[in-house]
mmCIF file of C-alpha atoms in Angstrom:
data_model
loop_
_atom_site.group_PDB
_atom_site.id
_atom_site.type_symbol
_atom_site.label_atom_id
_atom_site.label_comp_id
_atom_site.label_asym_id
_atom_site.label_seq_id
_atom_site.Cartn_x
_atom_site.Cartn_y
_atom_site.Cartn_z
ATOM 1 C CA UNK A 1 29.880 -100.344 20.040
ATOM 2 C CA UNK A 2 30.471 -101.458 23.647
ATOM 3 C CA UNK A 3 28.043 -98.064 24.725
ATOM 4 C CA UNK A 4 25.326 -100.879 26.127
ATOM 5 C CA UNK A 5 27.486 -104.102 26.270
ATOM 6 C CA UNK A 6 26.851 -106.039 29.360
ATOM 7 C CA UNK A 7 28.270 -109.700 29.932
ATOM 8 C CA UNK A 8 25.453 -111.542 31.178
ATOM 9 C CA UNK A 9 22.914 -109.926 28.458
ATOM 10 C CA UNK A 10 25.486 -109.603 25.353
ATOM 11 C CA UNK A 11 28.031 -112.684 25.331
ATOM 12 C CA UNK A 12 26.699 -115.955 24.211
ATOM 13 C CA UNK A 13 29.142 -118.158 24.183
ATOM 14 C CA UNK A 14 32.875 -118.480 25.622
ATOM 15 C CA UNK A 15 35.361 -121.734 24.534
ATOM 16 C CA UNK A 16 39.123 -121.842 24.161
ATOM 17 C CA UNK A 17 40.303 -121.151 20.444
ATOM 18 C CA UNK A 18 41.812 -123.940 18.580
ATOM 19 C CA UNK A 19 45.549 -123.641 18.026
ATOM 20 C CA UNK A 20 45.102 -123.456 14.329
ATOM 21 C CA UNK A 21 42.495 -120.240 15.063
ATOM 22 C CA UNK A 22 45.551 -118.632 17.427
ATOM 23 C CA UNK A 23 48.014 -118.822 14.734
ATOM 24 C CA UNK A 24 45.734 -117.647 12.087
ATOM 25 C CA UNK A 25 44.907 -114.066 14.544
ATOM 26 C CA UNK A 26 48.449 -113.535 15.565
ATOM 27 C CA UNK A 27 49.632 -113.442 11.619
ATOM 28 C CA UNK A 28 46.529 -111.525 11.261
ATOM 29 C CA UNK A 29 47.309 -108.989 14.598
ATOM 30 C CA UNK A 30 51.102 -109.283 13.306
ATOM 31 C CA UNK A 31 50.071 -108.125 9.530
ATOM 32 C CA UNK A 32 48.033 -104.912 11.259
ATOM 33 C CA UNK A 33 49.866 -104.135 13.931
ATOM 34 C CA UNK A 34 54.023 -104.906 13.130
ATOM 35 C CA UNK A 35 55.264 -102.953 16.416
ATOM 36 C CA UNK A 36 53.670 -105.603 18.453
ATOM 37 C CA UNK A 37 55.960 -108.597 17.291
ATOM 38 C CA UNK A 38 58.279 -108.987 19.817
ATOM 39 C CA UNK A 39 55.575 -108.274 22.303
ATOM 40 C CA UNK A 40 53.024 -110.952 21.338
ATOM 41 C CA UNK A 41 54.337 -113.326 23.216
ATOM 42 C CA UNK A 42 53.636 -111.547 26.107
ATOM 43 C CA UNK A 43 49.718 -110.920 25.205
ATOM 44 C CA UNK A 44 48.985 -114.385 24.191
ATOM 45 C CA UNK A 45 51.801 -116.712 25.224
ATOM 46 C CA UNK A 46 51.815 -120.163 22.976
ATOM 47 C CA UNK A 47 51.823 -122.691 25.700
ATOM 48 C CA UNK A 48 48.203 -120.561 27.384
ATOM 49 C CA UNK A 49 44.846 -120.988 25.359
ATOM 50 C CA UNK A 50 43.095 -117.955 24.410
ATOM 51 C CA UNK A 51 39.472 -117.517 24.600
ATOM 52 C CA UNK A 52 37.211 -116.956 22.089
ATOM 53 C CA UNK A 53 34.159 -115.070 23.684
ATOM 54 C CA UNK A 54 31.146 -114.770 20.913
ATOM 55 C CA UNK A 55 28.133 -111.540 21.784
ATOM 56 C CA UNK A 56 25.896 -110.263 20.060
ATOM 57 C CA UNK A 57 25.723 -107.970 16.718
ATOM 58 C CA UNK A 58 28.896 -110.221 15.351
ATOM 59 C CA UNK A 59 30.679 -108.994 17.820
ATOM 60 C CA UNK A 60 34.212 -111.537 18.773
ATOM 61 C CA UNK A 61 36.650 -110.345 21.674
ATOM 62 C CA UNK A 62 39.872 -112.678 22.465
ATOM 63 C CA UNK A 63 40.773 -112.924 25.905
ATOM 64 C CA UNK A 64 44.335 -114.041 27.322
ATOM 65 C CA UNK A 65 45.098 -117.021 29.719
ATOM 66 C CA UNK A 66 43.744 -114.510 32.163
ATOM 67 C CA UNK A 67 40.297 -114.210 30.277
ATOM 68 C CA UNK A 68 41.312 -110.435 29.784
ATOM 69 C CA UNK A 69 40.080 -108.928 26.872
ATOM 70 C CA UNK A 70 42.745 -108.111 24.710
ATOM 71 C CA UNK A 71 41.443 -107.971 21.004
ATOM 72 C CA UNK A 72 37.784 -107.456 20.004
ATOM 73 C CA UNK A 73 36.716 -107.203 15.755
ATOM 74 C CA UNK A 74 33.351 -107.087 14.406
ATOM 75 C CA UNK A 75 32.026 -109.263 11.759
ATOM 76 C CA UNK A 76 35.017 -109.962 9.726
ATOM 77 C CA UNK A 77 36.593 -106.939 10.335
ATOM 78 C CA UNK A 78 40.214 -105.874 11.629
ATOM 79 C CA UNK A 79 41.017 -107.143 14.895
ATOM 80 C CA UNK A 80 41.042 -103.577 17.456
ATOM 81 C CA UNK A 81 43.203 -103.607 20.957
ATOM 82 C CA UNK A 82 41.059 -103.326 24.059
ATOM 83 C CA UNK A 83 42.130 -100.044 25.885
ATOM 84 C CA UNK A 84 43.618 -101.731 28.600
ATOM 85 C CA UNK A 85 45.765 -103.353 26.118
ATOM 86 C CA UNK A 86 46.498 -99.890 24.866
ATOM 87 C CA UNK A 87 47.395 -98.784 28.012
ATOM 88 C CA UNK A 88 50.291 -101.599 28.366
ATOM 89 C CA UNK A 89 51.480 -101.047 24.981
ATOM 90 C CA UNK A 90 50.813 -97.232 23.656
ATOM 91 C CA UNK A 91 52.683 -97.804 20.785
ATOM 92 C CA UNK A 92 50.187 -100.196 19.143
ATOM 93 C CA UNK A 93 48.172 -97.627 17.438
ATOM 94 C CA UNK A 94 48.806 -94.219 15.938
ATOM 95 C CA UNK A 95 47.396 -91.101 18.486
ATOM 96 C CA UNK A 96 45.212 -88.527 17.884
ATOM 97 C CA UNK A 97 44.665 -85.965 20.831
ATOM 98 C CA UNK A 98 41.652 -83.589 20.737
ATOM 99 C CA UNK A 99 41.847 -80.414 23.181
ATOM 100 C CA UNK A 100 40.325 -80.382 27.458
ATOM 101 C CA UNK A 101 37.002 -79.170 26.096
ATOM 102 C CA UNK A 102 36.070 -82.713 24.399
ATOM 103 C CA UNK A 103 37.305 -84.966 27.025
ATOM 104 C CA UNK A 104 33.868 -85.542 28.862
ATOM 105 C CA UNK A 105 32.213 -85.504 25.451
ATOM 106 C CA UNK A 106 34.270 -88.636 24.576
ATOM 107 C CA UNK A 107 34.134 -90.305 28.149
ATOM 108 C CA UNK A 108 30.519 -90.548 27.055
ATOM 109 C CA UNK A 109 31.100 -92.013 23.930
ATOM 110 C CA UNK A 110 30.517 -89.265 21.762
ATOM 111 C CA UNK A 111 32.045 -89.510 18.545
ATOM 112 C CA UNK A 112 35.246 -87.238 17.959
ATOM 113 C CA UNK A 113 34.294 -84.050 15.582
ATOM 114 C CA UNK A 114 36.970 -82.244 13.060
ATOM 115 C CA UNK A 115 37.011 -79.031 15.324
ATOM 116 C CA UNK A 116 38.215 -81.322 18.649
ATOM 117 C CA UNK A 117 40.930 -82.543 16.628
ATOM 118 C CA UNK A 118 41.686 -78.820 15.235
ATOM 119 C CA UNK A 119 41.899 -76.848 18.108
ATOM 120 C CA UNK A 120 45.347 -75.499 19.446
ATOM 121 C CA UNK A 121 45.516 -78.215 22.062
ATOM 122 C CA UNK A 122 45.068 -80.901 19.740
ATOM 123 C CA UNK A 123 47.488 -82.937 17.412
ATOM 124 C CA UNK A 124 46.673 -85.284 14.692
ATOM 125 C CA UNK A 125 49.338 -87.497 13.067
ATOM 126 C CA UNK A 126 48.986 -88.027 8.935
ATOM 127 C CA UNK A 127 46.619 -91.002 8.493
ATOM 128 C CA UNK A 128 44.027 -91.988 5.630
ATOM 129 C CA UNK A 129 40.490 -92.730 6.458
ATOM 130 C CA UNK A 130 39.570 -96.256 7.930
ATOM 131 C CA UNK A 131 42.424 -96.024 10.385
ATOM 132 C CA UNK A 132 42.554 -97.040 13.875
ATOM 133 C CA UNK A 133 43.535 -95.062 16.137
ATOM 134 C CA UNK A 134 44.205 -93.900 19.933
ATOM 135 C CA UNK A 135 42.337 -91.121 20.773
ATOM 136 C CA UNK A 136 45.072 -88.941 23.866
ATOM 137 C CA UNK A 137 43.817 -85.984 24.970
ATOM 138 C CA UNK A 138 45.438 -83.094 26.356
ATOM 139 C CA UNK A 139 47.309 -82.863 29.572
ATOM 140 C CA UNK A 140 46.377 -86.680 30.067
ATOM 141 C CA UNK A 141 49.128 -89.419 29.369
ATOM 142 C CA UNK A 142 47.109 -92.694 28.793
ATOM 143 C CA UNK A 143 44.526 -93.088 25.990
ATOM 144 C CA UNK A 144 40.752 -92.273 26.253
ATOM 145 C CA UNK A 145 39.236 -93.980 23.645
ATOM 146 C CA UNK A 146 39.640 -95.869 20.526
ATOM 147 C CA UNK A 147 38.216 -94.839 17.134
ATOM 148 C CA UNK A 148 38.158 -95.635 13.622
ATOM 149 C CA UNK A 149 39.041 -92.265 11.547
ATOM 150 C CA UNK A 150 36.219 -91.158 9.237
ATOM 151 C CA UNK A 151 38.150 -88.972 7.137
ATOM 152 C CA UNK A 152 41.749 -88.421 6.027
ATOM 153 C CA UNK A 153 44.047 -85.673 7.996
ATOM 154 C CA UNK A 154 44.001 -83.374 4.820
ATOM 155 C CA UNK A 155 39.806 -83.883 5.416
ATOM 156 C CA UNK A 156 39.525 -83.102 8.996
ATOM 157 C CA UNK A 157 41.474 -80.050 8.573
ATOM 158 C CA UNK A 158 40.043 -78.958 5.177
ATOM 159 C CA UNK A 159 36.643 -78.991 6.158
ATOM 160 C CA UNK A 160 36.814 -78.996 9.825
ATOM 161 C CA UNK A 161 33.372 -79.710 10.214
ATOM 162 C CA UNK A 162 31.269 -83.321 11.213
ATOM 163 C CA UNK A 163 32.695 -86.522 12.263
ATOM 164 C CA UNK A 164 36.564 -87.034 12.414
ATOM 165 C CA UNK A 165 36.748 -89.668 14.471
ATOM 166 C CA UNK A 166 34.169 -92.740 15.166
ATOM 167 C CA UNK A 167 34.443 -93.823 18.848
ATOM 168 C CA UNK A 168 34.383 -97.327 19.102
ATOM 169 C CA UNK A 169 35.633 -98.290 22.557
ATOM 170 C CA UNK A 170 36.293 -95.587 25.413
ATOM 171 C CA UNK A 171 36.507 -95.765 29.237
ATOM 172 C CA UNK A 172 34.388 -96.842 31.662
ATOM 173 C CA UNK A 173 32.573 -98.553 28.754
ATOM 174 C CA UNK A 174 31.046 -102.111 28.563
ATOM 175 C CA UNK A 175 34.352 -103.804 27.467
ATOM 176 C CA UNK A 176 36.675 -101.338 29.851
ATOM 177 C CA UNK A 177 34.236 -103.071 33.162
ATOM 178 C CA UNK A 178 34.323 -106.582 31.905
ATOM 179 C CA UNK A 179 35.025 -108.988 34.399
ATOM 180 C CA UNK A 180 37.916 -111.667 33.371
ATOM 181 C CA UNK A 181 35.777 -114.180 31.986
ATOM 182 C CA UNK A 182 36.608 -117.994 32.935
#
């Protein structure tokens, strides 16, 4: 998703959300994310305004006070932590950790493939397809990438074969090098 994002080219258009638009994506954020409650606060404080930053192919990132990004969605879909986000609060989304030999593949953006997750240095934890997730990696404490599951647990060890994991968001990616925008 953010594989060729660059500011100048893909945003095109930045203004402060209305306060009626905050409260509508914390109860949304809240609803998908309950561990981050008590932490919200500390993301988007009320009394700050948060910015809504519009790019191209429908894609919406919020940015704090700051004009970090801290939440990015597509179209009408879920709202997704930025990885530096992630990186603050690990406990946001559920892990998955593939073994040494696919870290470069997924600094790259490569998508994450059932025998990654599989191997004896991986774990997976028990989620349905659709899921968002953190994608660890082994040996490495902070989170690589972010991905949208593809198939079920039970799937990605059943068949071990194709796409487990759809990388959305990983390091050193368009959205990881975005300047705070003003």
């Amino acid at each position: 998703m953010f594989k060729k994002f660059d500011e100048k080219e893909s945003i095109s258009g930045c203004n402060n959300a209305k306060s009626s638009v905050q409260r509508g994506v914390k109860q949304s954020v809240i609803a998908q994310y309950p561990f981050i409650e008590n932490y919200l606060s500390e993301i988007m404080p009320k009394k700050d305004a948060v910015k809504l930053i519009k790019c191209h192919e429908h894609i919406e990132i919020l940015a704090n006070a700051a004009g970090e990004p801290v939440f990015f969605r597509q179209r009408d879909g879920p709202y997704i932590p930025s990885l530096k986000l992630l990186h603050k609060f690990p406990f946001i989304l559920p892990h998955m950790q593939v073994d040494k030999g696919a870290i470069k593949f997924v600094l790259s953006g490569a998508n994450i493939m059932c025998p990654g997750l599989t191997s004896p240095g991986a774990r997976m934890t028990k989620l349905e397809k659709d899921q968002i997730v953190a994608i660890m990696a082994e040996g490495k404490e902070c989170a690589l990438a972010i991905g949208v599951t593809k198939m079920s647990t039970e799937e990605i060890i059943s068949k071990n074969k194709g796409i487990g994991v759809d990388n959305i968001h990983y390091l050193n990616d368009g959205l990881w090098n975005m300047k705070p925008v003003k």
